[in-house]
Amino acid sequence: MASAFRGFGVNSALQHRNKCVMMENTVVARWSPEKKFLILKIYVDERETVLFAGHTKRRRMMGKTAIVTDSNSGITQKTAEEWGVYVLPMPFYINGELFLEEKTLSQPEFYEYLKGKAEISTSMPAVGDVTDLWDELLKTYDEIVHIPMSSGLSGSCSTAIMLAQEYDGKVQVVNNRRISVTQELSVKDAKALADAGWGAAEIKKYLEDTQYDSSIYITLDTLYYLKKGGRITPAAAALGTLLRLKPVLQIQGDKLDAYAKSRTLKAAKATMLEAIEKDCRERFKCADDYSDVVINLVYSGTDLTEINAWREELKSVFPGQELIPEPLSLSVSCHIGPGAVAITCTKKLPNELLTKYR
């Protein structure tokens, strides 16, 4: 009987939580999800003996926490399926008609509408769409980590937090204060932690504790969309256009802010590079070879000529980075227009956190 027990093991029992599992009709394992408690019993001649009863180091089955985000992360439905995460499409109203990002509105179509001076406004996912997805996922998963875009850029985060109060802790909404590729990296980190045995509340705490460990710097091709959105005055836009100014904007969590002004695109790119290098040194305390951060290049629009050229320039600066250009999420592009280029920096998830429950 002892050999049967050793062969079964605690880890095997955890892989069958919420079920009763028999081994040679002698050992039974039952997991209590409410108490995070494991009981192993042995039956001999219909008599019951408890072999083990208690809390285990690996408190939850790997993969039983679902990761949800929205399309502000830039994660497509295809990529979401490959990663095993779930993405809510963001709604847009274009000339009064509702579109859902990627589902009924592609990136090229969006920029055609922008080029045609269409009236475009962003919105939040419908409450019913959010809760329907949560309810469906909770039929399969024990809990959910929901990662919306930064609370400073949209009301979708505060709405999700309010909705989650009705789910008795099974849905943890993360105010991660990120958007676009930095939000995408938060989703990847959350998935890695969930697969490593972390629970939803732990993942939420980690993502919120590290919410400011990223930077985005963007330079624009035109001031038209900032003026249209009321972020600068018509007079400032006219003067900036006359002087051919290239503003550099930053996203450090809560909002899109002015960072600097440059007279040429080349100068603007130099300003952004200097800002990223400074953040890496002073804010993130990263290694000299940038091995503990992820550097991304981002663009808006459909012309990759400028961003690809900049990528070639930066390969010698960041030799260990892939620097694969990624499109900005449409919710950001809506306010800055096509032709923007950006650089981002995000601290990597420490490898030692993935072995916490091993």
C-alpha positions as a printed NumPy array, in Angstrom:
array([[  0.   ,   0.   ,   0.   ],
       [  2.869,   2.344,   0.709],
       [  4.156,   2.035,  -2.842],
       [  0.722,   2.871,  -4.203],
       [  0.673,   6.011,  -2.102],
       [  4.131,   7.094,  -3.265],
       [  3.204,   6.517,  -6.876],
       [  0.08 ,   8.619,  -6.536],
       [  1.715,  11.619,  -4.842],
       [  0.399,  14.992,  -3.74 ],
       [  1.028,  16.63 ,  -7.123],
       [ -1.033,  13.988,  -8.9  ],
       [ -3.845,  14.6  ,  -6.47 ],
       [ -3.674,  18.343,  -7.153],
       [ -4.074,  17.674, -10.854],
       [ -7.475,  16.134, -10.1  ],
       [ -8.844,  18.705,  -7.644],
       [-12.601,  18.892,  -7.228],
       [-12.719,  15.199,  -8.105],
       [-12.396,  11.949,  -6.189],
       [ -9.528,   9.867,  -7.607],
       [ -8.839,   6.149,  -6.949],
       [ -5.466,   4.421,  -7.174],
       [ -5.687,   0.615,  -7.281],
       [ -8.96 ,   1.019,  -5.328],
       [ -6.939,   1.959,  -2.255],
       [ -6.017,   5.663,  -2.219],
       [ -8.483,   8.521,  -2.511],
       [ -7.509,  12.182,  -2.935],
       [ -9.953,  15.04 ,  -2.437],
       [ -9.162,  18.731,  -2.777],
       [-11.173,  21.396,  -0.95 ],
       [-11.003,  24.56 ,  -3.111],
       [-12.613,  26.69 ,  -0.391],
       [-10.005,  25.795,   2.254],
       [ -7.067,  25.088,  -0.112],
       [ -6.866,  21.752,   1.753],
       [ -5.843,  18.31 ,   0.562],
       [ -6.945,  15.003,   2.073],
       [ -5.468,  11.642,   1.088],
       [ -7.187,   8.534,   2.411],
       [ -6.488,   4.823,   2.144],
       [ -9.203,   2.138,   2.224],
       [ -8.418,  -1.405,   3.346],
       [-11.276,  -3.88 ,   3.851],
       [-13.718,  -0.944,   3.786],
       [-11.938,   0.767,   6.672],
       [-10.809,   4.349,   6.195],
       [ -7.393,   5.653,   7.247],
       [ -6.292,   9.256,   6.647],
       [ -2.762,   9.306,   5.242],
       [ -2.438,  13.06 ,   4.806],
       [ -4.589,  16.061,   5.631],
       [ -3.349,  19.59 ,   5.39 ],
       [ -2.348,  22.577,   3.323],
       [  0.131,  21.98 ,   0.517],
       [  2.84 ,  24.264,  -0.828],
       [  1.271,  24.211,  -4.265],
       [ -2.046,  25.551,  -3.152],
       [ -3.88 ,  25.54 ,  -6.42 ],
       [ -3.865,  23.624,  -9.638],
       [ -1.756,  25.222, -12.339],
       [ -3.744,  26.804, -15.143],
       [ -6.965,  27.28 , -13.162],
       [ -6.717,  31.084, -13.238],
       [ -7.995,  32.733, -16.424],
       [ -6.311,  35.897, -17.743],
       [ -8.573,  38.488, -19.371],
       [ -7.643,  41.795, -20.992],
       [ -8.986,  44.122, -23.678],
       [ -7.808,  44.945, -27.182],
       [ -6.118,  48.122, -25.891],
       [ -3.278,  45.713, -25.15 ],
       [ -2.771,  45.17 , -28.873],
       [ -3.285,  41.426, -28.427],
       [ -5.242,  39.99 , -31.333],
       [ -7.819,  37.24 , -30.988],
       [ -5.464,  34.856, -32.786],
       [ -2.596,  35.635, -30.423],
       [ -4.918,  35.366, -27.421],
       [ -5.887,  31.858, -28.491],
       [ -2.227,  30.892, -28.901],
       [ -1.326,  32.245, -25.452],
       [ -4.413,  30.879, -23.71 ],
       [ -5.752,  34.29 , -22.646],
       [ -8.997,  36.135, -23.406],
       [ -9.422,  39.546, -25.054],
       [-12.468,  41.824, -24.978],
       [-12.69 ,  43.887, -28.201],
       [-12.879,  47.628, -27.569],
       [-15.841,  49.468, -29.108],
       [-15.504,  52.511, -31.353],
       [-18.206,  54.775, -32.722],
       [-17.426,  55.94 , -36.25 ],
       [-19.872,  58.444, -37.714],
       [-22.369,  57.15 , -35.148],
       [-21.969,  53.457, -36.02 ],
       [-20.635,  50.912, -33.52 ],
       [-17.519,  48.901, -34.427],
       [-15.561,  46.353, -32.378],
       [-11.772,  46.401, -32.672],
       [-10.505,  43.591, -34.891],
       [-13.901,  41.846, -35.004],
       [-15.671,  44.391, -37.196],
       [-12.89 ,  46.981, -37.513],
       [ -9.391,  46.203, -38.797],
       [ -6.355,  48.474, -38.412],
       [ -6.3  ,  49.418, -42.138],
       [-10.053,  50.193, -42.068],
       [ -9.625,  52.345, -38.961],
       [ -6.905,  54.447, -40.598],
       [ -8.972,  54.853, -43.742],
       [-11.72 ,  56.349, -41.577],
       [ -9.157,  58.61 , -39.884],
       [ -7.795,  59.731, -43.241],
       [-11.333,  60.507, -44.366],
       [-11.838,  62.795, -41.323],
       [-14.587,  60.567, -39.913],
       [-15.995,  61.332, -36.473],
       [-14.436,  58.68 , -34.235],
       [-14.922,  58.233, -30.517],
       [-13.791,  55.538, -28.125],
       [-16.04 ,  53.731, -25.674],
       [-15.915,  51.009, -23.007],
       [-16.93 ,  47.365, -23.397],
       [-20.61 ,  46.858, -22.585],
       [-21.196,  45.702, -19.004],
       [-23.049,  42.642, -20.265],
       [-20.147,  41.658, -22.522],
       [-17.743,  41.794, -19.583],
       [-19.877,  39.823, -17.131],
       [-20.954,  37.301, -19.784],
       [-17.291,  36.508, -20.466],
       [-16.529,  36.218, -16.749],
       [-19.518,  33.957, -16.146],
       [-18.553,  31.687, -19.014],
       [-14.928,  31.442, -17.88 ],
       [-15.899,  30.639, -14.288],
       [-17.574,  27.478, -15.545],
       [-14.062,  26.216, -16.347],
       [-11.712,  28.263, -14.177],
       [-11.645,  28.887, -10.435],
       [-10.783,  32.572, -10.707],
       [-10.011,  35.381, -13.139],
       [ -7.4  ,  38.118, -13.419],
       [ -8.847,  40.981, -15.467],
       [ -6.307,  43.5  , -16.864],
       [ -7.985,  46.537, -18.486],
       [ -6.215,  49.615, -19.82 ],
       [ -4.936,  52.24 , -17.381],
       [ -7.58 ,  53.76 , -15.115],
       [ -6.195,  57.184, -15.997],
       [ -6.973,  56.697, -19.679],
       [-10.4  ,  55.039, -19.518],
       [-13.304,  54.382, -17.174],
       [-13.329,  50.686, -18.095],
       [-11.038,  49.834, -15.164],
       [-13.231,  51.433, -12.489],
       [-16.322,  49.859, -14.067],
       [-14.709,  46.409, -13.984],
       [-13.677,  46.906, -10.337],
       [-17.279,  47.732,  -9.449],
       [-18.615,  44.698, -11.342],
       [-16.086,  42.38 ,  -9.688],
       [-17.51 ,  43.165,  -6.254],
       [-20.382,  40.81 ,  -7.081],
       [-18.029,  37.86 ,  -7.686],
       [-16.861,  37.12 ,  -4.122],
       [-13.184,  37.527,  -4.903],
       [-13.225,  35.179,  -7.887],
       [-12.52 ,  38.1  , -10.243],
       [ -9.477,  40.256,  -9.481],
       [ -9.336,  43.474, -11.526],
       [ -5.847,  44.913, -11.913],
       [ -5.303,  48.664, -12.044],
       [ -2.028,  48.168, -13.895],
       [ -1.851,  51.721, -15.305],
       [ -0.599,  50.484, -18.674],
       [ -1.712,  50.465, -22.286],
       [ -0.627,  49.042, -25.629],
       [  2.573,  46.939, -25.588],
       [  3.25 ,  47.595, -21.898],
       [ -0.227,  46.262, -21.098],
       [  0.487,  43.314, -23.405],
       [  3.601,  42.482, -21.365],
       [  1.533,  42.604, -18.162],
       [ -0.802,  40.027, -19.695],
       [  2.134,  37.786, -20.608],
       [  3.524,  38.092, -17.066],
       [  0.11 ,  37.315, -15.556],
       [ -0.242,  34.206, -17.719],
       [  3.251,  33.015, -16.779],
       [  2.507,  33.495, -13.077],
       [ -0.845,  31.709, -13.36 ],
       [  0.841,  28.78 , -15.095],
       [  3.433,  28.744, -12.307],
       [  0.723,  28.258,  -9.679],
       [  0.054,  31.834,  -8.551],
       [ -3.5  ,  32.754,  -7.578],
       [ -5.48 ,  35.702,  -8.895],
       [ -5.034,  37.913,  -5.812],
       [ -1.259,  37.34 ,  -5.834],
       [ -1.012,  38.17 ,  -9.535],
       [ -3.057,  41.336,  -9.027],
       [ -0.758,  42.459,  -6.211],
       [  2.389,  41.828,  -8.25 ],
       [  1.065,  43.723, -11.302],
       [ -0.052,  46.678,  -9.2  ],
       [  3.206,  46.749,  -7.234],
       [  5.101,  46.983, -10.55 ],
       [  2.62 ,  49.198, -12.405],
       [  5.123,  52.034, -12.912],
       [  7.936,  49.784, -14.16 ],
       [  7.356,  50.854, -17.757],
       [  7.657,  53.928, -19.972],
       [  6.289,  54.972, -23.353],
       [  7.587,  57.906, -25.413],
       [  5.813,  58.908, -28.634],
       [  6.444,  61.503, -31.326],
       [  3.711,  62.558, -33.729],
       [  3.521,  63.243, -37.423],
       [  0.716,  65.791, -37.046],
       [ -0.9  ,  67.93 , -34.352],
       [ -4.31 ,  67.737, -36.041],
       [ -5.668,  64.919, -33.86 ],
       [ -4.489,  66.459, -30.592],
       [ -6.285,  69.651, -31.598],
       [ -9.387,  67.713, -32.623],
       [ -9.483,  65.926, -29.28 ],
       [ -9.113,  69.188, -27.375],
       [ -5.701,  68.26 , -25.943],
       [ -4.107,  71.404, -27.407],
       [ -5.671,  74.685, -28.54 ],
       [ -6.186,  75.461, -32.241],
       [ -3.679,  78.329, -31.909],
       [ -1.001,  76.043, -30.42 ],
       [ -1.639,  73.484, -33.16 ],
       [ -1.351,  76.147, -35.869],
       [  1.89 ,  77.51 , -34.387],
       [  3.344,  74.042, -33.977],
       [  2.505,  73.168, -37.561],
       [  3.976,  76.436, -38.82 ],
       [  7.22 ,  75.82 , -36.915],
       [  7.167,  72.135, -37.919],
       [  7.422,  71.067, -34.288],
       [  7.547,  67.37 , -33.442],
       [  6.144,  66.999, -29.921],
       [  7.335,  64.103, -27.79 ],
       [  4.64 ,  62.706, -25.497],
       [  4.97 ,  60.275, -22.634],
       [  2.741,  57.742, -20.905],
       [  3.871,  57.051, -17.351],
       [  0.808,  55.338, -15.991],
       [ -2.201,  57.57 , -15.73 ],
       [ -2.251,  59.785, -18.796],
       [ -0.74 ,  61.03 , -22.027],
       [  1.478,  64.022, -21.187],
       [  3.762,  66.411, -23.051],
       [  7.444,  65.599, -22.564],
       [  9.45 ,  67.74 , -25.015],
       [  9.355,  69.576, -28.351],
       [ 11.711,  68.946, -31.247],
       [ 12.151,  70.645, -34.612],
       [ 12.741,  67.455, -36.622],
       [ 11.832,  63.791, -36.485],
       [ 15.508,  62.928, -36.083],
       [ 15.753,  65.173, -33.027],
       [ 12.52 ,  63.758, -31.615],
       [ 13.836,  60.194, -31.911],
       [ 17.08 ,  61.232, -30.201],
       [ 15.049,  62.781, -27.359],
       [ 12.995,  59.6  , -26.911],
       [ 16.074,  57.392, -26.942],
       [ 17.769,  59.568, -24.322],
       [ 14.618,  59.442, -22.161],
       [ 14.394,  55.642, -22.365],
       [ 18.077,  55.208, -21.511],
       [ 17.663,  57.544, -18.535],
       [ 14.62 ,  55.609, -17.277],
       [ 16.513,  52.33 , -17.601],
       [ 19.431,  53.692, -15.57 ],
       [ 17.639,  55.754, -12.936],
       [ 14.126,  54.361, -12.54 ],
       [ 14.561,  50.714, -13.378],
       [ 18.207,  50.282, -12.256],
       [ 18.655,  47.861, -15.118],
       [ 21.777,  46.023, -16.195],
       [ 24.248,  47.662, -18.54 ],
       [ 23.268,  45.234, -21.308],
       [ 19.517,  45.894, -20.796],
       [ 18.971,  42.163, -20.222],
       [ 16.397,  42.73 , -17.458],
       [ 14.088,  44.965, -19.509],
       [ 12.095,  44.65 , -22.731],
       [ 12.502,  47.43 , -25.306],
       [  9.718,  47.721, -27.891],
       [  9.204,  49.919, -30.938],
       [  5.652,  50.971, -31.713],
       [  3.957,  52.844, -34.542],
       [  0.573,  54.116, -35.673],
       [ -0.742,  53.867, -39.215],
       [  0.01 ,  51.414, -41.978],
       [  3.383,  52.724, -43.231],
       [  6.257,  50.955, -41.468],
       [  9.067,  52.714, -43.36 ],
       [ 10.07 ,  55.088, -40.553],
       [  9.796,  52.58 , -37.7  ],
       [ 11.759,  49.937, -39.614],
       [ 14.521,  52.44 , -40.353],
       [ 14.695,  53.399, -36.67 ],
       [ 14.854,  49.739, -35.718],
       [ 18.011,  49.328, -37.808],
       [ 19.547,  52.341, -36.076],
       [ 18.781,  50.992, -32.59 ],
       [ 20.077,  47.451, -33.085],
       [ 23.561,  48.575, -32.077],
       [ 22.203,  50.431, -29.025],
       [ 20.164,  47.474, -27.741],
       [ 21.921,  44.421, -29.257],
       [ 20.096,  41.889, -27.094],
       [ 16.601,  43.178, -27.924],
       [ 14.381,  41.963, -30.772],
       [ 12.9  ,  45.451, -31.361],
       [ 10.047,  44.034, -33.443],
       [  7.723,  46.941, -34.389],
       [  4.197,  46.598, -33.052],
       [  1.117,  48.696, -33.868],
       [ -0.202,  51.092, -31.255],
       [ -3.632,  50.217, -29.936],
       [ -6.377,  52.034, -31.811],
       [ -7.573,  53.835, -28.676],
       [ -4.231,  55.697, -28.557],
       [ -3.998,  56.156, -32.323],
       [ -7.445,  57.724, -32.299],
       [ -6.02 ,  60.684, -30.354],
       [ -2.624,  61.061, -32.041],
       [ -3.29 ,  59.959, -35.623],
       [ -1.192,  57.948, -38.092],
       [  2.525,  58.39 , -38.593],
       [  3.512,  58.289, -34.924],
       [  6.577,  56.344, -33.756],
       [  7.243,  55.304, -30.187],
       [  9.688,  53.449, -27.979],
       [  8.803,  51.63 , -24.77 ],
       [ 10.709,  50.055, -21.911],
       [  9.315,  47.545, -19.398],
       [ 11.026,  45.63 , -16.61 ],
       [ 11.026,  41.865, -17.093],
       [  9.329,  39.403, -14.782],
       [ 12.081,  37.938, -12.528],
       [ 12.58 ,  34.239, -13.278],
       [ 12.703,  33.325,  -9.588],
       [  9.028,  34.244,  -9.203],
       [  8.107,  31.377, -11.539],
       [  9.522,  28.815,  -9.104],
       [  7.704,  30.055,  -6.013],
       [  5.368,  27.032,  -5.9  ],
       [  7.758,  24.402,  -7.232]])
